[in-house]
PDB file of C-alpha atoms and ligand atoms in Angstrom:
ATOM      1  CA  UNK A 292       0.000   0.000   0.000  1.00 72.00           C
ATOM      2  CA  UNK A 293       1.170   3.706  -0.580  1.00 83.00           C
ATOM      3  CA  UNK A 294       2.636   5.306   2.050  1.00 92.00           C
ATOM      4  CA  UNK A 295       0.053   7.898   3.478  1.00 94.00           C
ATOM      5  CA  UNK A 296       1.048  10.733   2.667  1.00 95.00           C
ATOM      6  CA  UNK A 297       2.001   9.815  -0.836  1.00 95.00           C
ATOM      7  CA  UNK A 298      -1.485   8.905  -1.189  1.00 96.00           C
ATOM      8  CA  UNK A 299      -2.802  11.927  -0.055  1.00 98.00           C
ATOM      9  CA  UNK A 300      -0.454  14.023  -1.822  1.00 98.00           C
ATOM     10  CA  UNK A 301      -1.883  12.417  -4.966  1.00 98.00           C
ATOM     11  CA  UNK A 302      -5.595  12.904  -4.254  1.00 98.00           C
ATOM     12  CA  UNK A 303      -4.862  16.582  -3.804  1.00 98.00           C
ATOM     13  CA  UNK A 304      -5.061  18.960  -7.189  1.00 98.00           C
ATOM     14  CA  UNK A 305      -2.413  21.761  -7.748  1.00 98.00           C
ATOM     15  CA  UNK A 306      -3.685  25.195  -9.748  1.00 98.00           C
ATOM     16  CA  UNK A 307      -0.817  27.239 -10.735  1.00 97.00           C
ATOM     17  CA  UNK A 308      -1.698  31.224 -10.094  1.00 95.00           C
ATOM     18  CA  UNK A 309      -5.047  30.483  -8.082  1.00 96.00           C
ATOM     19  CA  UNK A 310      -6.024  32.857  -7.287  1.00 94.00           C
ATOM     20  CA  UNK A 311      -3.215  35.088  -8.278  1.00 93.00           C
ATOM     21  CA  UNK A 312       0.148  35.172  -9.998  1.00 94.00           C
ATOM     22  CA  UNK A 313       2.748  33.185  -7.655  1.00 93.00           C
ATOM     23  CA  UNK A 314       0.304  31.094  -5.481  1.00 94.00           C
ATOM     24  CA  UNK A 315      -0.037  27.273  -6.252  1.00 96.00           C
ATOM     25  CA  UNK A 316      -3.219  26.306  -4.724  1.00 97.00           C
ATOM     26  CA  UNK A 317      -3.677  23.343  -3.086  1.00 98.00           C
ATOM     27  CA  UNK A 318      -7.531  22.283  -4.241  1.00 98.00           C
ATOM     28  CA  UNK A 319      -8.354  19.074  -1.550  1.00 98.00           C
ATOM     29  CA  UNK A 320     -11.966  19.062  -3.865  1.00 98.00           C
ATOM     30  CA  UNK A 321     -10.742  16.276  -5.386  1.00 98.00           C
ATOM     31  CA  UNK A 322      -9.252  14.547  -1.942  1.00 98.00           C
ATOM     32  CA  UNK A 323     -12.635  15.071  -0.656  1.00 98.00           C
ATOM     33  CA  UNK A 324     -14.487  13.631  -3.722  1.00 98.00           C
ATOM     34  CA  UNK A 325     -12.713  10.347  -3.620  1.00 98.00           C
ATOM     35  CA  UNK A 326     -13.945   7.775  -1.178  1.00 98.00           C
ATOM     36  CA  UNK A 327     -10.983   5.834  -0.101  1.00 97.00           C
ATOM     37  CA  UNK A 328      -8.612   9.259   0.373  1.00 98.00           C
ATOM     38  CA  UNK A 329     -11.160  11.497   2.209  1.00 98.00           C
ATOM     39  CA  UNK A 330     -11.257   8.132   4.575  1.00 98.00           C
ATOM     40  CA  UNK A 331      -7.825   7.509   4.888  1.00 98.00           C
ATOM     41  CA  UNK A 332      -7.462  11.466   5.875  1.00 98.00           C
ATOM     42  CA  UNK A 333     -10.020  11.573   8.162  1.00 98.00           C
ATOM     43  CA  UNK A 334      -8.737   8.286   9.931  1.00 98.00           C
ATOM     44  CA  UNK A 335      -4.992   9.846   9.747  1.00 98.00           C
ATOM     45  CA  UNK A 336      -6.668  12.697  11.661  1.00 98.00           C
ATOM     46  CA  UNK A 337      -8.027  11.331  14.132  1.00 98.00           C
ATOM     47  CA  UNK A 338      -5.970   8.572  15.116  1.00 98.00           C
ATOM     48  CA  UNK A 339      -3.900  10.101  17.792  1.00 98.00           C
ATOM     49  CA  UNK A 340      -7.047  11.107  19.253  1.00 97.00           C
ATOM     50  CA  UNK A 341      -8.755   7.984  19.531  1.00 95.00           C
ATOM     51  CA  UNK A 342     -10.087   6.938  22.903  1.00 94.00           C
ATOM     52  CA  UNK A 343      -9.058  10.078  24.511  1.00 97.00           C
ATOM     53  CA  UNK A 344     -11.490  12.418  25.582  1.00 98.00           C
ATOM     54  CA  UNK A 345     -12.169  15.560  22.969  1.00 98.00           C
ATOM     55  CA  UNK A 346     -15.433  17.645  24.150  1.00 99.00           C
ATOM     56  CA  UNK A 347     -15.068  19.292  20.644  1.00 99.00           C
ATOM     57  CA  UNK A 348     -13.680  19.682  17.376  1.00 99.00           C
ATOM     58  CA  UNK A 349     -13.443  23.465  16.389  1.00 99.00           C
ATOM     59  CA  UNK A 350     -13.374  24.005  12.264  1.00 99.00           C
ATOM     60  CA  UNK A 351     -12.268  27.340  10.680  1.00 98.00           C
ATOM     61  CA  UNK A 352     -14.700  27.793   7.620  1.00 98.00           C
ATOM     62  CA  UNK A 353     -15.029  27.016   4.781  1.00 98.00           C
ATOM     63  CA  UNK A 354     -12.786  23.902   4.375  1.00 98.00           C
ATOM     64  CA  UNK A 355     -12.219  22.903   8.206  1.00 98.00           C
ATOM     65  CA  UNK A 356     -16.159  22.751   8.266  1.00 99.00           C
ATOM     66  CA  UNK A 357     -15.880  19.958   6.076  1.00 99.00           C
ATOM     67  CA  UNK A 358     -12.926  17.967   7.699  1.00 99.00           C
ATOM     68  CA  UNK A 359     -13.810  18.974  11.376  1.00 99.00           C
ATOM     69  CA  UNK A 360     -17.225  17.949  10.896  1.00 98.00           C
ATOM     70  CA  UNK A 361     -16.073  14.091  10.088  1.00 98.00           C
ATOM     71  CA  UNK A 362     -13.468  14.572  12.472  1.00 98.00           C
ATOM     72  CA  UNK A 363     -15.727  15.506  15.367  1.00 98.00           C
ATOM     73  CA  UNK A 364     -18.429  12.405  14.561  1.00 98.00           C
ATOM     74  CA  UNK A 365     -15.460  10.006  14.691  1.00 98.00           C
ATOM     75  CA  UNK A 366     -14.277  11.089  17.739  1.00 98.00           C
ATOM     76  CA  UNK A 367     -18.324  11.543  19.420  1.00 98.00           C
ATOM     77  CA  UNK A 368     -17.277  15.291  19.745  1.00 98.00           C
ATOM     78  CA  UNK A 369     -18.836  18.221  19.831  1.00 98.00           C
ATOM     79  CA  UNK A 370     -18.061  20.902  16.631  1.00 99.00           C
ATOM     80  CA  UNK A 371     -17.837  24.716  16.769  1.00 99.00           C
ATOM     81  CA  UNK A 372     -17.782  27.154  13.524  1.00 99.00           C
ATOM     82  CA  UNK A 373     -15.064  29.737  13.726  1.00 98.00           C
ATOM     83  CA  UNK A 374     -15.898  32.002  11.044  1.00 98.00           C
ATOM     84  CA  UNK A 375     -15.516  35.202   8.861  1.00 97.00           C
ATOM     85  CA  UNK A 376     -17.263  38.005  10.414  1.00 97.00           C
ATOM     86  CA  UNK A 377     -20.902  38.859   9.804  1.00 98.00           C
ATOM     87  CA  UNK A 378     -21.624  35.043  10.000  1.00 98.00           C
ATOM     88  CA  UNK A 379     -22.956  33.658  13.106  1.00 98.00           C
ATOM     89  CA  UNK A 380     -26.249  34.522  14.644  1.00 98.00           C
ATOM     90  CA  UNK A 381     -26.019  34.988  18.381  1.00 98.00           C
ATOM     91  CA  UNK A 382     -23.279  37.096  20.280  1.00 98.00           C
ATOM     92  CA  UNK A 383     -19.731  36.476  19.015  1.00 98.00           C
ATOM     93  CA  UNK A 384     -15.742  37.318  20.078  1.00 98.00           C
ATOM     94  CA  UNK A 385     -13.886  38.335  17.702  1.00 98.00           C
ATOM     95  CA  UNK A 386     -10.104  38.294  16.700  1.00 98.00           C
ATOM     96  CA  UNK A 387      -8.677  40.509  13.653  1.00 97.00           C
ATOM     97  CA  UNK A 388      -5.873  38.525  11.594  1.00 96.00           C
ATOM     98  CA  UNK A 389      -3.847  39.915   8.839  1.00 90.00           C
ATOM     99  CA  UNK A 390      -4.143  38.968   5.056  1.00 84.00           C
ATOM    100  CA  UNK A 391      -1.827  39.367   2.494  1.00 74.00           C
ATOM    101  CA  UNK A 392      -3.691  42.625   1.940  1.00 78.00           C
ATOM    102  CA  UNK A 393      -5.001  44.381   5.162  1.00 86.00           C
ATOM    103  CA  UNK A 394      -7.029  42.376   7.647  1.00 93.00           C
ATOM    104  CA  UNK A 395      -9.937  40.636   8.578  1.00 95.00           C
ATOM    105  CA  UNK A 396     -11.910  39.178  11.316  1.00 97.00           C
ATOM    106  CA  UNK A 397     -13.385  35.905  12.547  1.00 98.00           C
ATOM    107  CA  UNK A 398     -15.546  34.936  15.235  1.00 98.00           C
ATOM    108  CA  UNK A 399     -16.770  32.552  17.328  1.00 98.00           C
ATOM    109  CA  UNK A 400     -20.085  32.417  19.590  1.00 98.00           C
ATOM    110  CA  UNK A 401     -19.101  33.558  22.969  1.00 98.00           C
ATOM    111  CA  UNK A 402     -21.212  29.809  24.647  1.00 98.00           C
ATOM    112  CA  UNK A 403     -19.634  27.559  22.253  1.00 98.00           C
ATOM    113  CA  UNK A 404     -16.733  26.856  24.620  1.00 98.00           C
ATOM    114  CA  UNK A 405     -16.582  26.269  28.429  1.00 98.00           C
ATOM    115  CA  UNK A 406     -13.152  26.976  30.315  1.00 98.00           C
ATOM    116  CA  UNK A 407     -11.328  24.029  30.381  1.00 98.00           C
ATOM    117  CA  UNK A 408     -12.818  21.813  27.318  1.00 98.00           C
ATOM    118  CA  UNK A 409     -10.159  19.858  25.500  1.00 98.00           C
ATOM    119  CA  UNK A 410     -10.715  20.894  22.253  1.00 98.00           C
ATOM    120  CA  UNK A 411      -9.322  20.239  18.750  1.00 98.00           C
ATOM    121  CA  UNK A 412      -8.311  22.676  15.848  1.00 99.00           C
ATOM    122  CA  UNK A 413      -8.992  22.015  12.151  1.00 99.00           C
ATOM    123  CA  UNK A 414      -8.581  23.541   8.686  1.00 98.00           C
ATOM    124  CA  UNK A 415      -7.511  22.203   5.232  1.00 98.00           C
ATOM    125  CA  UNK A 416      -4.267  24.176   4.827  1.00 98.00           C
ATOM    126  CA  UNK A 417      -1.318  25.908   7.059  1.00 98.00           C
ATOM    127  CA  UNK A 418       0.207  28.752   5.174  1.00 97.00           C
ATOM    128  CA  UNK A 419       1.631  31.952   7.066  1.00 96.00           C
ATOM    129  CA  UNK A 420      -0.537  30.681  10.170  1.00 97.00           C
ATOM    130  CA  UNK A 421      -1.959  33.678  10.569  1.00 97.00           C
ATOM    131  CA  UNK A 422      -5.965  32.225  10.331  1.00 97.00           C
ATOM    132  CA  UNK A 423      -4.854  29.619  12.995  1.00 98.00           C
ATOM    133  CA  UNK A 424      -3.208  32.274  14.702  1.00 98.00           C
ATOM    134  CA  UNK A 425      -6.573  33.940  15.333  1.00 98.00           C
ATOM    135  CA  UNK A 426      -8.318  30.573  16.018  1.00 98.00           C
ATOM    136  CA  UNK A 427      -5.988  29.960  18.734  1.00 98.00           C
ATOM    137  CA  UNK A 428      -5.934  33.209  20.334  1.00 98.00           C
ATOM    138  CA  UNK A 429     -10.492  33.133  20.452  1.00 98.00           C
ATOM    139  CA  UNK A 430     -10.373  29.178  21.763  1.00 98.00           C
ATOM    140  CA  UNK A 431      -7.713  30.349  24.283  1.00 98.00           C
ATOM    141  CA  UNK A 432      -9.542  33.281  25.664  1.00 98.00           C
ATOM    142  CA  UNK A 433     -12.528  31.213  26.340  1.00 97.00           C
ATOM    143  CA  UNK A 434     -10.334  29.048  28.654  1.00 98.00           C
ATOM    144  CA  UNK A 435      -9.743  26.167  26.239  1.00 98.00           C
ATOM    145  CA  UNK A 436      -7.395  23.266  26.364  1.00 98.00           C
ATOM    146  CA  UNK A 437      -6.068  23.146  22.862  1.00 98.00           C
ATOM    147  CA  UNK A 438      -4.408  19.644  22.417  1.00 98.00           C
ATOM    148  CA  UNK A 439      -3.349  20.103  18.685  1.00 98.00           C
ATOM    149  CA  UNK A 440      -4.444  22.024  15.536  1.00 98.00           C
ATOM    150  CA  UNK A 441      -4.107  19.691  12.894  1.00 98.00           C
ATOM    151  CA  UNK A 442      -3.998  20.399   8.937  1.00 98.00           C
ATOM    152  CA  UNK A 443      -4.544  18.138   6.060  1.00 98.00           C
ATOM    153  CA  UNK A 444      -1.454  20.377   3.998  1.00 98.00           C
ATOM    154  CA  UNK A 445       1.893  22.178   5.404  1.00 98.00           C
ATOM    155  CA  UNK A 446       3.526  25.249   3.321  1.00 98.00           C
ATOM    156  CA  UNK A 447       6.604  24.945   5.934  1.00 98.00           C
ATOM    157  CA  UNK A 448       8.463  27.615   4.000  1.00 97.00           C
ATOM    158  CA  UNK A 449       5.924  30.245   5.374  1.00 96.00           C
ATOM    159  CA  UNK A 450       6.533  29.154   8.407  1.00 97.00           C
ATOM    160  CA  UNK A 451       2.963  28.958  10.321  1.00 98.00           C
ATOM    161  CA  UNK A 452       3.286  25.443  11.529  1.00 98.00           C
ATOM    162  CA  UNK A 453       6.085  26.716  13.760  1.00 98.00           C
ATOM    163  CA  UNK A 454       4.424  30.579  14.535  1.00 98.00           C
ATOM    164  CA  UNK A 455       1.162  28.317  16.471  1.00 98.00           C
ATOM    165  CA  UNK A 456       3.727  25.917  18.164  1.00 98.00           C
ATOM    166  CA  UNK A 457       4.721  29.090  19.574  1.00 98.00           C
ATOM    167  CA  UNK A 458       1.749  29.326  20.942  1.00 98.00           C
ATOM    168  CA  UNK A 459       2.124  26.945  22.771  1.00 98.00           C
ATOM    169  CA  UNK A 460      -0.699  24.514  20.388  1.00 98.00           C
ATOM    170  CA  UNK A 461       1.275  21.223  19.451  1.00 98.00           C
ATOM    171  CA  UNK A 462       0.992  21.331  14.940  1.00 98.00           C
ATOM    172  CA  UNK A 463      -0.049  17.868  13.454  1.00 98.00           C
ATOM    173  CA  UNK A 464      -0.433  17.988   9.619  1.00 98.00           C
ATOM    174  CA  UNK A 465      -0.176  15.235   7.060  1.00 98.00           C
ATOM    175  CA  UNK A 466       0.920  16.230   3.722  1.00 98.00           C
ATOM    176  CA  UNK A 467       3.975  19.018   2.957  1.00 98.00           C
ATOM    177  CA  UNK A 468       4.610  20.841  -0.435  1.00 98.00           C
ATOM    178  CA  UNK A 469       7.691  22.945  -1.270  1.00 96.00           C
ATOM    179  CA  UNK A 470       6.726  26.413  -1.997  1.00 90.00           C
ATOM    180  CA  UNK A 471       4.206  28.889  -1.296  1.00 82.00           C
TER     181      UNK A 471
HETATM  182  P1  AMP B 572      -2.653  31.327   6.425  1.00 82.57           P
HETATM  183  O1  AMP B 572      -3.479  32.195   7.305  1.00 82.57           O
HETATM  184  O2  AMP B 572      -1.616  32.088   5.650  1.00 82.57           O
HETATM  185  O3  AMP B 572      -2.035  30.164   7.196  1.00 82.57           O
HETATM  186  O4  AMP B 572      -3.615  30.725   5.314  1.00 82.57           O
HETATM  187  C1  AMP B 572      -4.401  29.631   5.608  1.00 82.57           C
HETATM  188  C2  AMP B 572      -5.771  29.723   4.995  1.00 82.57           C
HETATM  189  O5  AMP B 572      -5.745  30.165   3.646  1.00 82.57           O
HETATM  190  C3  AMP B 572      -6.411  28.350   4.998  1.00 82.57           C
HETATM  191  O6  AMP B 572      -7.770  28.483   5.410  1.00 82.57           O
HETATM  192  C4  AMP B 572      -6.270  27.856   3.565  1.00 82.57           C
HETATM  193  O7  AMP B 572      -7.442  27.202   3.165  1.00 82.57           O
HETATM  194  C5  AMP B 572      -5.988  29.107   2.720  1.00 82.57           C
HETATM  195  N1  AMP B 572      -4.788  28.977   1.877  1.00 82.57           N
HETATM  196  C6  AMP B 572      -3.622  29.681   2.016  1.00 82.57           C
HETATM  197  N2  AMP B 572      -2.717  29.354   1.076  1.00 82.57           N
HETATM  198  C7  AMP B 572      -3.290  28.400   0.303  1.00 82.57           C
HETATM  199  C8  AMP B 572      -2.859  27.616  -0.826  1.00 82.57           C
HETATM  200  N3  AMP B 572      -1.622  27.748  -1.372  1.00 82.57           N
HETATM  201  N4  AMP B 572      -3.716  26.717  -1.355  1.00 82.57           N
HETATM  202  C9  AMP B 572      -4.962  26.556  -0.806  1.00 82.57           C
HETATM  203  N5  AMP B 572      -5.428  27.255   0.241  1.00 82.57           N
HETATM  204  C10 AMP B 572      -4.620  28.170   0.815  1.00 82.57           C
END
């Protein structure tokens, strides 16, 4: 059998200047559209998790919705939305982070977490770290217990993996490319 991350690595699509000159993004579409490697992530996920206790599974939208969502039924979690501003319904904290141009905001409702949960991060992708950044800083001033923030896909040459270890928030992620 393929090693795992070979396999993932092959179920995920490359697009040359998506969305703009210089970026190579790193479509999982495809990863989630075929059976057998949207399993084999999910299980690769999870598996240092399994029969510990997680009270939740926190996703950072759109993509970490997706992967969080399987992640949190496998492990009989609970899953909370972090996402873009304007979003959520009920009362919200926020956190700023910065984009390549200027910055944004995410939130998260202000009951989704009690002090002390053990929770779990996930998105798709770890770039500059600067969306997990933000994620971390809203889960840890609602008292959270962040075991890990775990990625499908590394960019280590930006460097984010190590900027949220920094923080403290052990990194787990499963497939690296070269590049940005
Ligand atoms: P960052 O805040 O720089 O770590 O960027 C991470 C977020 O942007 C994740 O939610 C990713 O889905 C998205 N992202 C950044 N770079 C890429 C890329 N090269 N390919 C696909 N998605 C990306």
């Amino acid at each position: 059998m393929m090693s795992i991350e070979q396999d993932l690595r092959q179920a995920i699509r490359t697009i040359p200047d998506y969305p703009k000159p210089g970026i190579m993004f790193r479509d999982i579409s495809t990863l989630l559209g075929d059976p057998r490697a949207f399993r084999r992530a999910i299980d690769e996920l999870v598996q240092p998790w399994a029969g510990t206790k997680i009270d939740k599974v926190a996703g950072i939208e759109a993509r970490g919705f997706i992967l969080g969502g399987a992640v949190a039924h496998q492990l009989s979690a609970g899953f909370v939305p972090i996402r873009k501003k304007g979003k959520l319904p009920y009362k919200t904290m926020r956190m700023a982070y910065s984009l390549e141009y200027g910055v944004d905001e995410m939130e998260i409702h202000i009951d989704a977490i009690a002090k002390g949960e053990r929770i779990i991060l996930v998105d798709d992708l770890i770039a500059t770290g600067g969306t997990a950044e933000a994620a971390v800083k809203l889960l840890q001033n609602m008292g959270a217990d962040i075991v890990a923030a775990c990625f499908v896909i590394d960019l280590p040459e930006l460097g984010g993996a190590k900027k949220i270890e920094s923080l403290g928030v052990p990194v787990r992620t499963l497939v690296s490319f070269g590049g940005h």
